[in-house]
Short mmCIF file of C-alpha atoms and ligand atoms in Angstrom, two decimals:
data_model
loop_
_atom_site.label_atom_id
_atom_site.label_comp_id
_atom_site.label_asym_id
_atom_site.label_seq_id
_atom_site.Cartn_x
_atom_site.Cartn_y
_atom_site.Cartn_z
CA UNK M 1 12.33 16.46 17.13
CA UNK M 2 10.34 18.55 19.58
CA UNK M 3 9.84 21.79 17.72
CA UNK M 4 8.79 23.72 20.81
CA UNK M 5 11.83 22.57 22.78
CA UNK M 6 14.32 23.95 20.31
CA UNK M 7 12.45 27.18 19.79
CA UNK M 8 11.72 27.70 23.47
CA UNK M 9 13.14 31.19 23.66
CA UNK M 10 10.85 32.46 20.97
CA UNK M 11 7.92 30.21 21.83
CA UNK M 12 6.68 32.83 24.21
CA UNK M 13 3.00 32.28 23.81
CA UNK M 14 0.94 29.16 23.42
CA UNK M 15 -0.56 30.65 20.31
CA UNK M 16 2.82 30.95 18.63
CA UNK M 17 3.69 27.39 19.50
CA UNK M 18 0.44 26.07 18.10
CA UNK M 19 0.96 28.03 14.92
CA UNK M 20 4.57 26.83 14.53
CA UNK M 21 3.52 23.23 14.95
CA UNK M 22 0.87 23.66 12.33
CA UNK M 23 3.29 25.24 9.86
CA UNK M 24 6.01 22.68 10.32
CA UNK M 25 4.11 19.77 8.70
CA UNK M 26 6.63 17.06 8.05
CA UNK M 27 8.98 17.90 10.90
CA UNK M 28 6.17 17.85 13.40
CA UNK M 29 6.53 15.04 15.89
CA UNK M 30 3.37 13.25 14.83
CA UNK M 31 3.35 14.00 11.11
CA UNK M 32 5.64 11.40 9.65
CA UNK M 33 5.68 7.64 9.78
CA UNK M 34 9.04 7.42 11.50
CA UNK M 35 8.13 9.87 14.23
CA UNK M 36 4.64 8.48 14.74
CA UNK M 37 6.08 4.98 15.20
CA UNK M 38 9.30 5.94 16.95
CA UNK M 39 8.36 4.21 20.21
CA UNK M 40 7.27 1.06 18.36
CA UNK M 41 9.63 -0.05 15.60
CA UNK M 42 11.75 1.32 12.78
CA UNK M 43 10.00 2.30 9.58
CA UNK M 44 12.04 1.58 6.49
CA UNK M 45 12.03 1.77 2.74
CA UNK M 46 13.97 0.14 -0.08
CA UNK M 47 16.17 2.46 -2.10
CA UNK M 48 16.96 2.26 -5.81
CA UNK M 49 19.92 3.87 -7.53
CA UNK M 50 18.00 7.11 -8.20
CA UNK M 51 17.27 7.48 -4.48
CA UNK M 52 20.82 6.73 -3.40
CA UNK M 53 22.12 9.33 -5.85
CA UNK M 54 19.46 11.81 -4.64
CA UNK M 55 18.32 12.47 -8.19
CA UNK M 56 14.75 13.50 -7.36
CA UNK M 57 14.48 16.20 -4.71
CA UNK M 58 10.85 15.47 -3.84
CA UNK M 59 11.62 11.79 -3.27
CA UNK M 60 14.71 12.70 -1.29
CA UNK M 61 12.78 14.99 1.05
CA UNK M 62 10.09 12.36 1.48
CA UNK M 63 12.56 9.56 2.28
CA UNK M 64 14.33 11.63 4.90
CA UNK M 65 11.06 12.83 6.43
CA UNK M 66 9.26 9.50 6.62
CA UNK M 67 11.81 6.72 7.09
CA UNK M 68 14.54 5.89 9.59
CA UNK M 69 15.71 2.62 8.02
CA UNK M 70 16.88 1.78 4.51
CA UNK M 71 17.49 -1.37 2.47
CA UNK M 72 19.17 -1.42 -0.96
CA UNK M 73 16.60 -2.83 -3.38
CA UNK M 74 19.23 -4.32 -5.72
CA UNK M 75 22.68 -2.78 -5.59
CA UNK M 76 24.17 -5.03 -2.88
CA UNK M 77 23.05 -8.27 -4.52
CA UNK M 78 26.01 -10.39 -5.62
CA UNK M 79 25.24 -10.02 -9.34
CA UNK M 80 25.69 -6.26 -9.06
CA UNK M 81 28.30 -5.88 -6.35
CA UNK M 82 30.46 -8.88 -7.38
CA UNK M 83 29.97 -9.43 -11.12
CA UNK M 84 33.14 -11.40 -11.87
CA UNK M 85 35.33 -13.51 -9.56
CA UNK M 86 37.85 -10.77 -8.86
CA UNK M 87 35.83 -7.65 -9.45
CA UNK M 88 33.60 -5.80 -7.02
CA UNK M 89 31.47 -2.71 -7.77
CA UNK M 90 31.43 -0.82 -4.52
CA UNK M 91 30.59 2.58 -5.89
CA UNK M 92 26.82 2.59 -5.29
CA UNK M 93 27.01 0.50 -2.13
CA UNK M 94 29.48 2.98 -0.64
CA UNK M 95 27.12 5.83 -1.51
CA UNK M 96 24.17 3.90 -0.07
CA UNK M 97 25.95 3.41 3.25
CA UNK M 98 27.07 7.06 3.30
CA UNK M 99 23.48 8.16 2.64
CA UNK M 100 22.26 6.15 5.63
CA UNK M 101 24.99 7.39 7.91
CA UNK M 102 24.59 11.01 6.86
CA UNK M 103 20.86 10.83 7.59
CA UNK M 104 21.24 8.81 10.79
CA UNK M 105 19.26 5.90 9.43
CA UNK M 106 19.36 2.21 10.31
CA UNK M 107 21.27 0.67 7.42
CA UNK M 108 20.34 -2.83 6.22
CA UNK M 109 22.59 -4.98 4.04
CA UNK M 110 20.61 -7.06 1.52
CA UNK M 111 21.73 -9.75 0.87
CA UNK M 112 24.81 -11.99 1.21
CA UNK M 113 23.68 -15.47 0.11
CA UNK M 114 20.76 -15.84 -2.32
CA UNK M 115 20.12 -18.23 -5.21
CA UNK M 116 18.76 -15.37 -7.35
CA UNK M 117 20.50 -12.37 -8.94
CA UNK M 118 23.75 -14.32 -8.76
CA UNK M 119 26.70 -13.38 -10.97
CA UNK M 120 26.81 -15.48 -14.16
CA UNK M 121 30.11 -17.09 -13.23
CA UNK M 122 28.61 -18.77 -10.16
CA UNK M 123 26.16 -20.83 -12.22
CA UNK M 124 29.10 -22.27 -14.14
CA UNK M 125 30.97 -23.45 -11.07
CA UNK M 126 31.19 -27.23 -11.06
CA UNK M 127 32.78 -28.15 -7.75
CA UNK M 128 32.06 -27.58 -4.08
CA UNK M 129 35.42 -26.00 -3.30
CA UNK M 130 34.87 -23.21 -5.79
CA UNK M 131 31.37 -22.46 -4.45
CA UNK M 132 32.83 -22.33 -0.95
CA UNK M 133 35.60 -20.00 -2.11
CA UNK M 134 33.04 -17.73 -3.79
CA UNK M 135 30.78 -17.61 -0.74
CA UNK M 136 33.64 -17.08 1.69
CA UNK M 137 35.36 -14.37 -0.29
CA UNK M 138 32.06 -12.67 -1.03
CA UNK M 139 30.96 -12.48 2.60
CA UNK M 140 34.42 -11.54 3.88
CA UNK M 141 34.83 -8.80 1.30
CA UNK M 142 31.35 -7.28 1.31
CA UNK M 143 30.40 -7.63 4.99
CA UNK M 144 34.02 -6.84 5.92
CA UNK M 145 34.08 -3.60 3.91
CA UNK M 146 31.03 -2.22 5.70
CA UNK M 147 31.79 -3.65 9.15
CA UNK M 148 30.53 -1.27 11.80
CA UNK M 149 28.44 0.65 9.26
CA UNK M 150 25.69 -1.85 8.48
CA UNK M 151 23.17 -2.33 11.29
CA UNK M 152 21.81 -5.64 10.07
CA UNK M 153 22.50 -8.11 7.30
CA UNK M 154 20.04 -10.38 5.54
CA UNK M 155 22.67 -13.11 5.63
CA UNK M 156 20.74 -15.85 3.84
CA UNK M 157 17.73 -15.05 1.66
CA UNK M 158 15.00 -17.48 0.58
CA UNK M 159 16.62 -20.81 1.42
CA UNK M 160 13.27 -22.59 1.76
CA UNK M 161 10.65 -24.16 -0.51
CA UNK M 162 6.94 -23.61 0.11
CA UNK M 163 6.69 -26.96 1.97
CA UNK M 164 9.44 -25.94 4.36
CA UNK M 165 12.17 -28.14 2.84
CA UNK M 166 15.45 -26.59 1.73
CA UNK M 167 15.45 -25.05 -1.71
CA UNK M 168 17.75 -26.58 -4.29
CA UNK M 169 20.32 -23.95 -5.13
CA UNK M 170 23.95 -23.89 -6.12
CA UNK M 171 24.74 -23.49 -2.41
CA UNK M 172 22.64 -26.43 -1.18
CA UNK M 173 23.61 -28.64 -4.11
CA UNK M 174 27.33 -28.16 -3.74
CA UNK M 175 27.79 -27.49 -0.01
CA UNK M 176 24.88 -29.31 1.62
CA UNK M 177 22.64 -27.77 4.26
CA UNK M 178 25.65 -26.67 6.31
CA UNK M 179 26.06 -23.72 3.95
CA UNK M 180 23.54 -21.74 6.01
CA UNK M 181 25.56 -22.13 9.20
CA UNK M 182 28.78 -21.37 7.31
CA UNK M 183 27.26 -18.18 5.90
CA UNK M 184 26.10 -16.94 9.31
CA UNK M 185 29.48 -17.75 10.86
CA UNK M 186 31.33 -15.91 8.11
CA UNK M 187 29.04 -12.88 8.48
CA UNK M 188 29.46 -12.84 12.27
CA UNK M 189 33.22 -12.88 11.86
CA UNK M 190 33.32 -10.26 9.12
CA UNK M 191 31.04 -7.83 10.97
CA UNK M 192 30.71 -8.78 14.65
CA UNK M 193 28.43 -5.83 15.43
CA UNK M 194 25.77 -6.32 12.75
CA UNK M 195 22.50 -8.04 13.62
CA UNK M 196 22.19 -11.17 11.49
CA UNK M 197 18.85 -12.13 9.92
CA UNK M 198 17.37 -15.01 7.97
CA UNK M 199 15.00 -13.48 5.37
CA UNK M 200 12.27 -15.16 3.29
CA UNK M 201 8.79 -14.77 1.79
CA UNK M 202 5.70 -16.76 2.80
CA UNK M 203 7.31 -17.87 6.05
CA UNK M 204 4.19 -16.62 7.82
CA UNK M 205 2.41 -19.58 6.19
CA UNK M 206 2.39 -22.69 8.40
CA UNK M 207 4.42 -25.22 6.37
CA UNK M 208 7.15 -22.82 5.34
CA UNK M 209 7.16 -21.24 8.81
CA UNK M 210 7.83 -24.68 10.29
CA UNK M 211 10.82 -25.03 7.98
CA UNK M 212 12.11 -21.60 9.00
CA UNK M 213 11.74 -22.43 12.68
CA UNK M 214 13.72 -25.66 12.19
CA UNK M 215 16.41 -23.80 10.28
CA UNK M 216 16.73 -21.19 13.04
CA UNK M 217 16.66 -23.78 15.83
CA UNK M 218 19.46 -25.73 14.15
CA UNK M 219 21.60 -22.61 13.95
CA UNK M 220 20.93 -21.83 17.59
CA UNK M 221 21.61 -25.42 18.71
CA UNK M 222 25.02 -25.29 17.04
CA UNK M 223 25.88 -22.02 18.78
CA UNK M 224 25.62 -19.90 15.62
CA UNK M 225 24.68 -16.27 16.03
CA UNK M 226 21.29 -15.36 14.55
CA UNK M 227 19.51 -12.23 15.78
CA UNK M 228 16.34 -12.09 13.77
CA UNK M 229 14.02 -13.33 11.10
CA UNK M 230 12.81 -11.21 8.21
CA UNK M 231 9.31 -11.94 6.96
CA UNK M 232 9.30 -10.26 3.56
CA UNK M 233 5.57 -9.41 3.48
CA UNK M 234 4.81 -9.43 -0.26
CA UNK M 235 1.08 -9.78 0.27
CA UNK M 236 -2.19 -9.14 -1.54
CA UNK M 237 -5.25 -7.15 -0.46
CA UNK M 238 -7.30 -10.21 -1.41
CA UNK M 239 -5.45 -13.07 0.28
CA UNK M 240 -3.91 -11.34 3.30
CA UNK M 241 -3.99 -13.77 6.24
CA UNK M 242 -3.68 -11.93 9.55
CA UNK M 243 -3.87 -15.07 11.66
CA UNK M 244 -0.85 -16.58 9.92
CA UNK M 245 1.04 -13.33 10.42
CA UNK M 246 0.16 -13.13 14.11
CA UNK M 247 1.03 -16.79 14.72
CA UNK M 248 4.38 -16.24 13.04
CA UNK M 249 5.25 -13.16 15.08
CA UNK M 250 4.52 -15.12 18.24
CA UNK M 251 6.27 -18.34 17.21
CA UNK M 252 9.40 -16.70 15.83
CA UNK M 253 9.81 -14.43 18.81
CA UNK M 254 9.56 -17.45 21.13
CA UNK M 255 12.90 -18.48 19.63
CA UNK M 256 14.41 -15.44 21.31
CA UNK M 257 14.96 -13.51 18.09
CA UNK M 258 13.54 -10.29 16.66
CA UNK M 259 10.92 -10.28 13.92
CA UNK M 260 11.21 -7.75 11.10
CA UNK M 261 8.87 -7.18 8.18
CA UNK M 262 11.47 -6.52 5.56
CA UNK M 263 9.79 -6.03 2.17
CA UNK M 264 6.20 -4.99 2.80
CA UNK M 265 3.91 -4.29 -0.16
CA UNK M 266 0.31 -5.20 -1.01
CA UNK M 267 -0.64 -5.99 -4.57
CA UNK M 268 -4.09 -4.77 -5.63
CA UNK M 269 -4.02 -6.59 -8.98
CA UNK M 270 -5.70 -9.85 -10.00
CA UNK M 271 -3.82 -13.03 -9.61
CA UNK M 272 -5.63 -15.86 -11.41
CA UNK M 273 -2.94 -18.43 -10.80
CA UNK M 274 -3.21 -17.97 -7.08
CA UNK M 275 0.42 -17.07 -7.01
CA UNK M 276 1.41 -15.98 -3.57
CA UNK M 277 4.76 -14.80 -2.51
CA UNK M 278 7.71 -13.55 -4.38
CA UNK M 279 9.62 -16.16 -6.33
CA UNK M 280 11.34 -13.76 -8.69
CA UNK M 281 11.64 -16.45 -11.34
CA UNK M 282 7.89 -16.76 -11.82
CA UNK M 283 6.57 -14.77 -14.79
CA UNK M 284 3.23 -14.80 -16.59
CA UNK M 285 1.85 -13.37 -19.82
CA UNK M 286 0.58 -9.80 -20.10
CA UNK M 287 -3.10 -9.15 -20.88
CA UNK M 288 -5.54 -6.21 -20.42
CA UNK M 289 -7.69 -8.16 -17.90
CA UNK M 290 -4.64 -8.59 -15.73
CA UNK M 291 -4.03 -4.83 -15.75
CA UNK M 292 -7.41 -3.35 -14.78
CA UNK M 293 -6.25 -0.09 -13.17
CA UNK M 294 -4.00 1.08 -15.96
CA UNK M 295 -5.25 4.68 -15.81
CA UNK M 296 -6.34 5.11 -12.20
CA UNK M 297 -7.16 3.24 -9.03
CA UNK M 298 -10.91 3.20 -8.21
CA UNK M 299 -11.81 4.72 -4.82
CA UNK M 300 -13.16 1.39 -3.61
CA UNK M 301 -9.77 -0.28 -4.14
CA UNK M 302 -7.94 2.70 -2.66
CA UNK M 303 -10.10 2.24 0.44
CA UNK M 304 -9.60 -1.52 0.50
CA UNK M 305 -5.83 -0.96 0.40
CA UNK M 306 -6.06 1.54 3.27
CA UNK M 307 -8.15 -0.92 5.29
CA UNK M 308 -5.73 -3.77 4.75
CA UNK M 309 -2.80 -1.58 5.80
CA UNK M 310 -4.78 -0.56 8.89
CA UNK M 311 -5.32 -4.22 9.79
CA UNK M 312 -1.65 -5.01 9.32
CA UNK M 313 -0.36 -2.09 11.35
CA UNK M 314 -2.87 -2.71 14.15
CA UNK M 315 -1.43 -6.20 14.42
CA UNK M 316 2.13 -4.89 14.29
CA UNK M 317 1.34 -2.43 17.08
CA UNK M 318 -0.20 -5.19 19.18
CA UNK M 319 3.15 -7.01 18.94
CA UNK M 320 5.43 -3.99 18.91
CA UNK M 321 7.63 -5.53 21.63
CA UNK M 322 8.59 -8.35 19.25
CA UNK M 323 9.01 -6.35 16.04
CA UNK M 324 12.25 -4.54 15.26
CA UNK M 325 11.43 -2.97 11.89
CA UNK M 326 8.80 -2.63 9.20
CA UNK M 327 10.26 -1.82 5.78
CA UNK M 328 8.24 -1.04 2.66
CA UNK M 329 9.59 -2.50 -0.58
CA UNK M 330 10.02 0.79 -2.37
CA UNK M 331 9.27 4.46 -1.84
CA UNK M 332 6.30 5.03 -4.16
CA UNK M 333 4.06 3.13 -6.57
CA UNK M 334 5.95 4.20 -9.67
CA UNK M 335 9.08 2.35 -8.58
CA UNK M 336 7.49 -0.78 -7.19
CA UNK M 337 8.81 -4.05 -8.55
CA UNK M 338 5.15 -5.19 -8.59
CA UNK M 339 4.62 -3.17 -11.78
CA UNK M 340 6.78 -5.83 -13.44
CA UNK M 341 6.22 -8.95 -11.33
CA UNK M 342 4.78 -11.52 -11.85
CA UNK M 343 3.48 -9.96 -15.08
CA UNK M 344 5.43 -7.29 -16.93
CA UNK M 345 4.16 -3.77 -17.69
CA UNK M 346 1.29 -3.48 -15.24
CA UNK M 347 0.21 -0.52 -13.15
CA UNK M 348 0.15 -1.56 -9.50
CA UNK M 349 -0.52 0.49 -6.36
CA UNK M 350 1.08 -1.42 -3.47
CA UNK M 351 2.73 1.31 -1.38
CA UNK M 352 1.75 4.32 0.75
CA UNK M 353 2.86 7.00 -1.74
CA UNK M 354 1.44 7.47 -5.23
CA UNK M 355 3.21 8.12 -8.50
CA UNK M 356 3.35 11.85 -7.78
CA UNK M 357 4.99 11.02 -4.43
CA UNK M 358 1.88 12.18 -2.59
CA UNK M 359 0.57 10.27 0.43
CA UNK M 360 -2.34 7.94 -0.32
CA UNK M 361 -5.35 7.13 1.83
CA UNK M 362 -3.38 4.12 3.09
CA UNK M 363 -0.64 6.45 4.35
CA UNK M 364 -3.15 8.48 6.32
CA UNK M 365 -4.69 5.28 7.70
CA UNK M 366 -1.33 4.01 8.96
CA UNK M 367 -0.51 7.41 10.46
CA UNK M 368 -3.97 7.79 12.04
CA UNK M 369 -3.45 4.64 14.10
CA UNK M 370 -0.89 6.60 16.08
CA UNK M 371 -2.08 10.17 15.80
CA UNK M 372 -5.88 10.23 15.65
CA UNK M 373 -7.51 11.11 18.93
C1 XIL Q 1 13.42 -7.61 -6.30
C2 XIL Q 1 13.63 -6.17 -6.77
O1 XIL Q 1 12.65 -5.36 -6.16
C3 XIL Q 1 13.56 -6.09 -8.26
O2 XIL Q 1 13.91 -4.79 -8.71
C4 XIL Q 1 14.49 -7.13 -8.90
O3 XIL Q 1 14.31 -7.12 -10.30
C5 XIL Q 1 14.20 -8.51 -8.36
O4 XIL Q 1 14.30 -8.50 -6.96
N1 XIL Q 1 12.62 -10.89 -2.50
C6 XIL Q 1 13.78 -10.20 -2.23
C7 XIL Q 1 14.08 -8.98 -2.97
O5 XIL Q 1 14.49 -10.56 -1.27
O6 XIL Q 1 15.46 -8.77 -3.12
C8 XIL Q 1 13.41 -8.95 -4.32
O7 XIL Q 1 13.65 -7.68 -4.93
C9 XIL Q 1 11.91 -9.23 -4.17
C10 XIL Q 1 11.70 -10.59 -3.57
#
């Protein structure tokens, strides 16, 4: 919002205008992520229950000031929204969608078909027909309920293995690879206006990227609507590979679809098993060596994090014409899933806001790319 435009009548002198701009930190055109990047791409965050219910005023103010896109971190996953065959919990999802609409945000639906966080009853299904009935009813009911209110759906999440082959899941095992096309067709029918995305982690890496490109090309060849690909972006300050990311942006966009970075965070913690990515089923033992910044983050690591975010956002800006959205996986460090994954009870620092909800050096670095003279 242009502060001077709306206060024109009283903005009689340049001095007053300059002073007003200075005082209105936060609403000022260049002083938030979403306004700094408004000509480039959407800037999103993932919301937990406490954010949706607006329980913490400081977080609430921050979310509204900084972000113009939201994703539900957990509450739309089938385990939570569809716990038993005939029961749906729409309460929080309704509030989530209302929150986005009320604040004029781009509202993402996450996610319709995923092998993880599935309701217990699905694992017990023995025959293909029942899996198909579950998937069909689930998509029709959930995507149908929010038709016209969700801007984009992550229709299928994490269907690929690291080598680019299709992941064995209840969907692949019982329905064959056609389940992906079926899911996209059902979503397109249930909510014709939503943009439909395939979402996965590590698909910036060559082998898995190749698998994702094949998957997308097959959908396109069969006339199935797919609007974009979501690269999750669960990366590490140590192993970040900018070339892979750039190659992926270019290759995916050549398919005529949008590229979104849907779950961005950067772990600063050690990772001795060279685990990359975000397979939520991988867990490792706790130990003090694996939790080195329990009390505070050293300045050198704070700076390294800021530098890595600078590199990433420079690249995103270079390809702003191909990128629809960049969403952080969480609002602040205290809520990040990386405090519990892949090792429980650690203190991680992957986001732009610290545990007191104050902007970190990395926040300033990302903002400076657009505002520094
Ligand atoms: C994570 C959530 O952040 C955690 O709270 C939950 O316990 C597990 O799932 N890929 C995805 C996200 O698509 O939905 C996952 O979110 C992280 C990996």
